[in-house]
Tab-separated table of C-alpha atoms in Angstrom:
chain	number	residue	atom	x	y	z
A	99	MET	CA	137.173	101.603	130.797
A	100	GLU	CA	136.920	98.778	127.741
A	101	LEU	CA	132.887	96.922	129.945
A	102	GLU	CA	131.621	99.990	129.523
A	103	GLU	CA	132.819	100.312	125.842
A	104	LYS	CA	131.275	96.523	124.388
A	105	LEU	CA	127.861	97.448	126.617
A	106	SER	CA	127.778	100.699	124.771
A	107	GLU	CA	127.988	99.346	121.682
A	108	GLN	CA	125.981	96.026	122.976
A	109	ARG	CA	122.957	99.290	123.961
A	110	GLU	CA	123.292	100.611	119.998
A	111	LYS	CA	123.443	97.820	117.618
A	112	ASN	CA	120.862	96.599	120.191
A	113	HIS	CA	118.802	99.766	119.630
A	114	GLU	CA	119.826	99.264	115.540
A	115	ASN	CA	117.945	96.322	115.856
A	116	ALA	CA	114.912	97.354	117.478
A	117	GLU	CA	114.198	99.961	115.925
A	118	ASN	CA	114.651	97.411	112.111
A	119	LEU	CA	111.913	95.536	113.072
A	120	SER	CA	109.791	98.555	114.867
A	121	ASN	CA	110.533	99.291	110.517
A	122	GLU	CA	109.981	96.056	109.262
A	123	LEU	CA	106.380	96.048	111.414
A	124	ASP	CA	105.326	99.077	109.749
A	125	SER	CA	105.824	97.681	106.423
A	126	ASN	CA	104.249	94.561	106.839
A	127	LYS	CA	101.865	96.974	108.815
A	128	ARG	CA	100.965	98.558	105.909
A	129	GLU	CA	101.046	95.209	103.235
A	130	LEU	CA	97.796	93.874	104.957
A	131	LEU	CA	95.834	96.578	105.219
A	132	THR	CA	96.967	96.740	101.145
A	133	MET	CA	95.842	93.408	100.756
A	134	SER	CA	92.787	92.240	102.788
A	135	MET	CA	91.767	95.182	101.501
A	136	GLN	CA	92.575	93.860	98.421
A	137	LEU	CA	90.751	90.792	99.014
A	138	SER	CA	87.451	92.142	101.052
A	139	GLU	CA	86.751	93.279	97.077
A	140	SER	CA	87.519	90.465	95.572
A	141	ASP	CA	85.178	89.099	98.108
A	142	ASN	CA	82.584	91.420	97.196
A	143	LEU	CA	82.794	90.824	93.403
A	144	ILE	CA	83.334	87.132	93.574
A	145	SER	CA	79.469	87.398	95.793
A	146	GLU	CA	77.618	89.934	93.283
A	147	LEU	CA	79.601	87.183	89.844
A	148	LYS	CA	77.667	84.618	91.513
A	149	GLN	CA	74.141	85.762	91.586
A	150	ILE	CA	75.055	86.753	88.578
A	151	SER	CA	75.296	83.390	87.947
A	152	TYR	CA	72.191	81.555	89.326
A	153	ASP	CA	69.872	83.373	88.346
A	154	SER	CA	67.489	80.893	87.138
A	155	MET	CA	64.949	83.780	84.987
A	156	LYS	CA	68.006	84.770	82.550
A	157	SER	CA	68.704	82.950	79.155
A	158	GLY	CA	72.380	81.892	79.296
A	159	SER	CA	73.611	84.562	77.046
A	160	GLU	CA	71.892	86.944	79.440
A	161	ILE	CA	73.445	85.565	82.045
A	162	LEU	CA	77.855	85.869	80.799
A	163	LYS	CA	76.738	89.418	78.686
A	164	GLU	CA	75.971	90.570	82.197
A	165	LEU	CA	78.939	88.759	84.083
A	166	LYS	CA	81.221	91.097	81.023
A	167	GLY	CA	79.640	93.956	82.443
A	168	LYS	CA	80.473	93.240	85.985
A	169	LEU	CA	83.628	92.287	84.556
A	170	ARG	CA	84.676	95.126	82.989
A	171	THR	CA	83.439	97.487	85.186
A	172	ASN	CA	84.646	96.089	88.414
A	173	ASN	CA	88.374	95.237	88.154
A	174	VAL	CA	88.691	93.341	91.293
A	175	ASN	CA	92.616	95.775	92.394
A	176	GLY	CA	90.531	98.557	91.495
A	177	ASP	CA	90.784	101.698	93.557
A	178	ASN	CA	89.503	100.613	96.828
A	179	TRP	CA	89.201	104.071	98.564
A	180	GLU	CA	85.721	103.931	100.323
A	181	MET	CA	86.774	101.814	101.895
A	182	PHE	CA	89.986	102.707	102.736
A	183	LYS	CA	88.281	106.515	104.238
A	184	SER	CA	86.093	104.810	106.403
A	185	TYR	CA	89.560	103.043	108.571
A	186	PHE	CA	91.470	106.586	106.937
A	187	ASP	CA	88.253	107.928	108.704
A	188	LYS	CA	88.230	106.599	112.279
A	189	ILE	CA	91.638	106.909	112.371
A	190	HIS	CA	92.900	110.455	111.681
A	191	PRO	CA	88.890	112.093	111.790
A	192	HIS	CA	89.656	115.313	111.108
A	193	PHE	CA	92.659	115.221	108.628
A	194	PHE	CA	90.693	115.848	105.682
A	195	THR	CA	88.505	118.821	106.432
A	196	LEU	CA	92.049	120.388	107.683
A	197	LEU	CA	93.655	119.352	104.557
A	198	PHE	CA	90.536	121.205	102.315
A	199	ASP	CA	91.295	123.979	104.622
A	200	ARG	CA	94.413	125.251	104.134
A	201	HIS	CA	94.217	123.957	100.442
A	202	PRO	CA	90.260	124.612	99.211
A	203	ASP	CA	91.424	123.618	95.566
A	204	ILE	CA	92.538	120.827	96.474
A	205	THR	CA	91.517	117.514	93.910
A	206	ALA	CA	89.916	114.487	95.655
A	207	GLY	CA	92.161	112.355	94.045
A	208	GLU	CA	94.966	114.087	95.618
A	209	ALA	CA	93.232	113.926	98.498
A	210	ARG	CA	93.736	110.859	98.955
A	211	MET	CA	97.147	110.531	97.768
A	212	CYS	CA	97.650	112.691	101.213
A	213	ALA	CA	95.869	109.569	102.458
A	214	TYR	CA	98.161	107.436	101.370
A	215	ILE	CA	100.700	108.900	101.866
A	216	LEU	CA	99.926	110.094	105.264
A	217	LEU	CA	100.273	106.530	105.970
A	218	ASN	CA	103.537	106.211	105.023
A	219	LEU	CA	103.023	103.977	102.617
A	220	SER	CA	105.394	103.370	99.641
A	221	ALA	CA	105.141	104.786	95.852
A	222	LYS	CA	104.583	100.787	95.095
A	223	GLU	CA	102.023	99.652	97.943
A	224	ILE	CA	99.400	102.688	96.644
A	225	ALA	CA	100.176	101.999	93.430
A	226	ASN	CA	98.742	98.049	94.412
A	227	LEU	CA	95.783	100.160	95.752
A	228	THR	CA	95.346	102.732	93.092
A	229	ASN	CA	95.946	99.691	90.254
A	230	ARG	CA	98.238	102.484	88.623
A	231	SER	CA	102.486	101.730	87.884
A	232	GLN	CA	104.191	103.320	90.274
A	233	ARG	CA	105.470	106.049	87.898
A	234	THR	CA	102.505	107.451	87.719
A	235	VAL	CA	102.257	107.921	91.250
A	236	GLU	CA	106.030	108.927	91.813
A	237	SER	CA	104.485	111.435	89.305
A	238	MET	CA	101.627	111.765	91.593
A	239	LYS	CA	103.561	112.663	94.836
A	240	TYR	CA	105.648	114.958	93.600
A	241	ARG	CA	102.228	117.173	91.424
A	242	LEU	CA	100.861	117.633	95.225
A	243	HIS	CA	104.395	118.228	96.698
A	244	LYS	CA	104.181	121.423	94.257
A	245	LYS	CA	101.635	121.549	94.343
A	246	LEU	CA	100.998	122.253	98.068
A	247	ARG	CA	104.661	124.813	97.766
A	248	LEU	CA	106.652	122.906	99.962
A	249	GLY	CA	110.813	123.717	98.917
A	250	PRO	CA	113.091	120.576	98.620
A	251	GLU	CA	113.882	120.259	102.613
A	252	LYS	CA	110.476	119.705	103.779
A	253	SER	CA	109.207	116.918	103.094
A	254	THR	CA	105.115	116.162	102.557
A	255	LEU	CA	105.286	113.117	104.849
A	256	SER	CA	105.891	116.258	107.252
A	257	TYR	CA	103.903	118.605	105.812
A	258	LEU	CA	100.788	116.378	106.304
A	259	HIS	CA	102.004	115.125	110.582
A	260	SER	CA	101.812	118.858	110.950
A	261	ILE	CA	98.341	119.222	109.530
A	262	GLU	CA	97.646	116.380	111.953
A	263	GLY	CA	99.306	117.602	114.678
A	264	GLU	CA	98.037	121.031	114.106
A	265	PHE	CA	94.130	119.438	115.036
A	266	LEU	CA	95.524	117.536	117.855
A	267	LEU	CA	96.884	121.687	118.611
A	268	ARG	CA	93.610	122.595	118.484
A	269	LYS	CA	91.775	119.982	120.619
A	270	GLN	CA	94.485	120.324	123.159
A	271	ASN	CA	93.773	123.995	123.949
A	272	ASN	CA	89.916	123.618	123.088
A	273	ASN	CA	90.268	121.366	126.409
A	274	GLU	CA	92.189	124.396	129.070
A	275	GLU	CA	89.574	127.047	128.615
């Protein structure tokens, strides 16, 4: 009997450890995604700045003015939405269509927040991606929850997963017919 209890305890500990490691891995993947998108955006900006600075047809003051303008309009940590959306659409191809079907009044910014939430990104990670404060992101998430007409018993994440599940269910039903 004692051996069975020890084995049971060990299994439980192993299960908890595996779950913790899985959560840590997911967090690291999200952080890596965020960092890689920011690095890609930074590389693009640096390439553009180099190209401007090597333009021999312009005077020094013209180059400086163009560089300043480029830096002003292109924030390195800015919103990398287009690149993010292309990756997101590969993983969740019909999510936005279903989201807009259910909620035609949702804005592009709110749809973007839904994508970040569906990927289970933390407020801190979303803030880094969108160049907003963590508090602003938390407020946006709260307003989105209310706009989706979700009660306190349902999380935004589980609701968005149900939208994703709706597509899979439709696809399965179409294949069976």
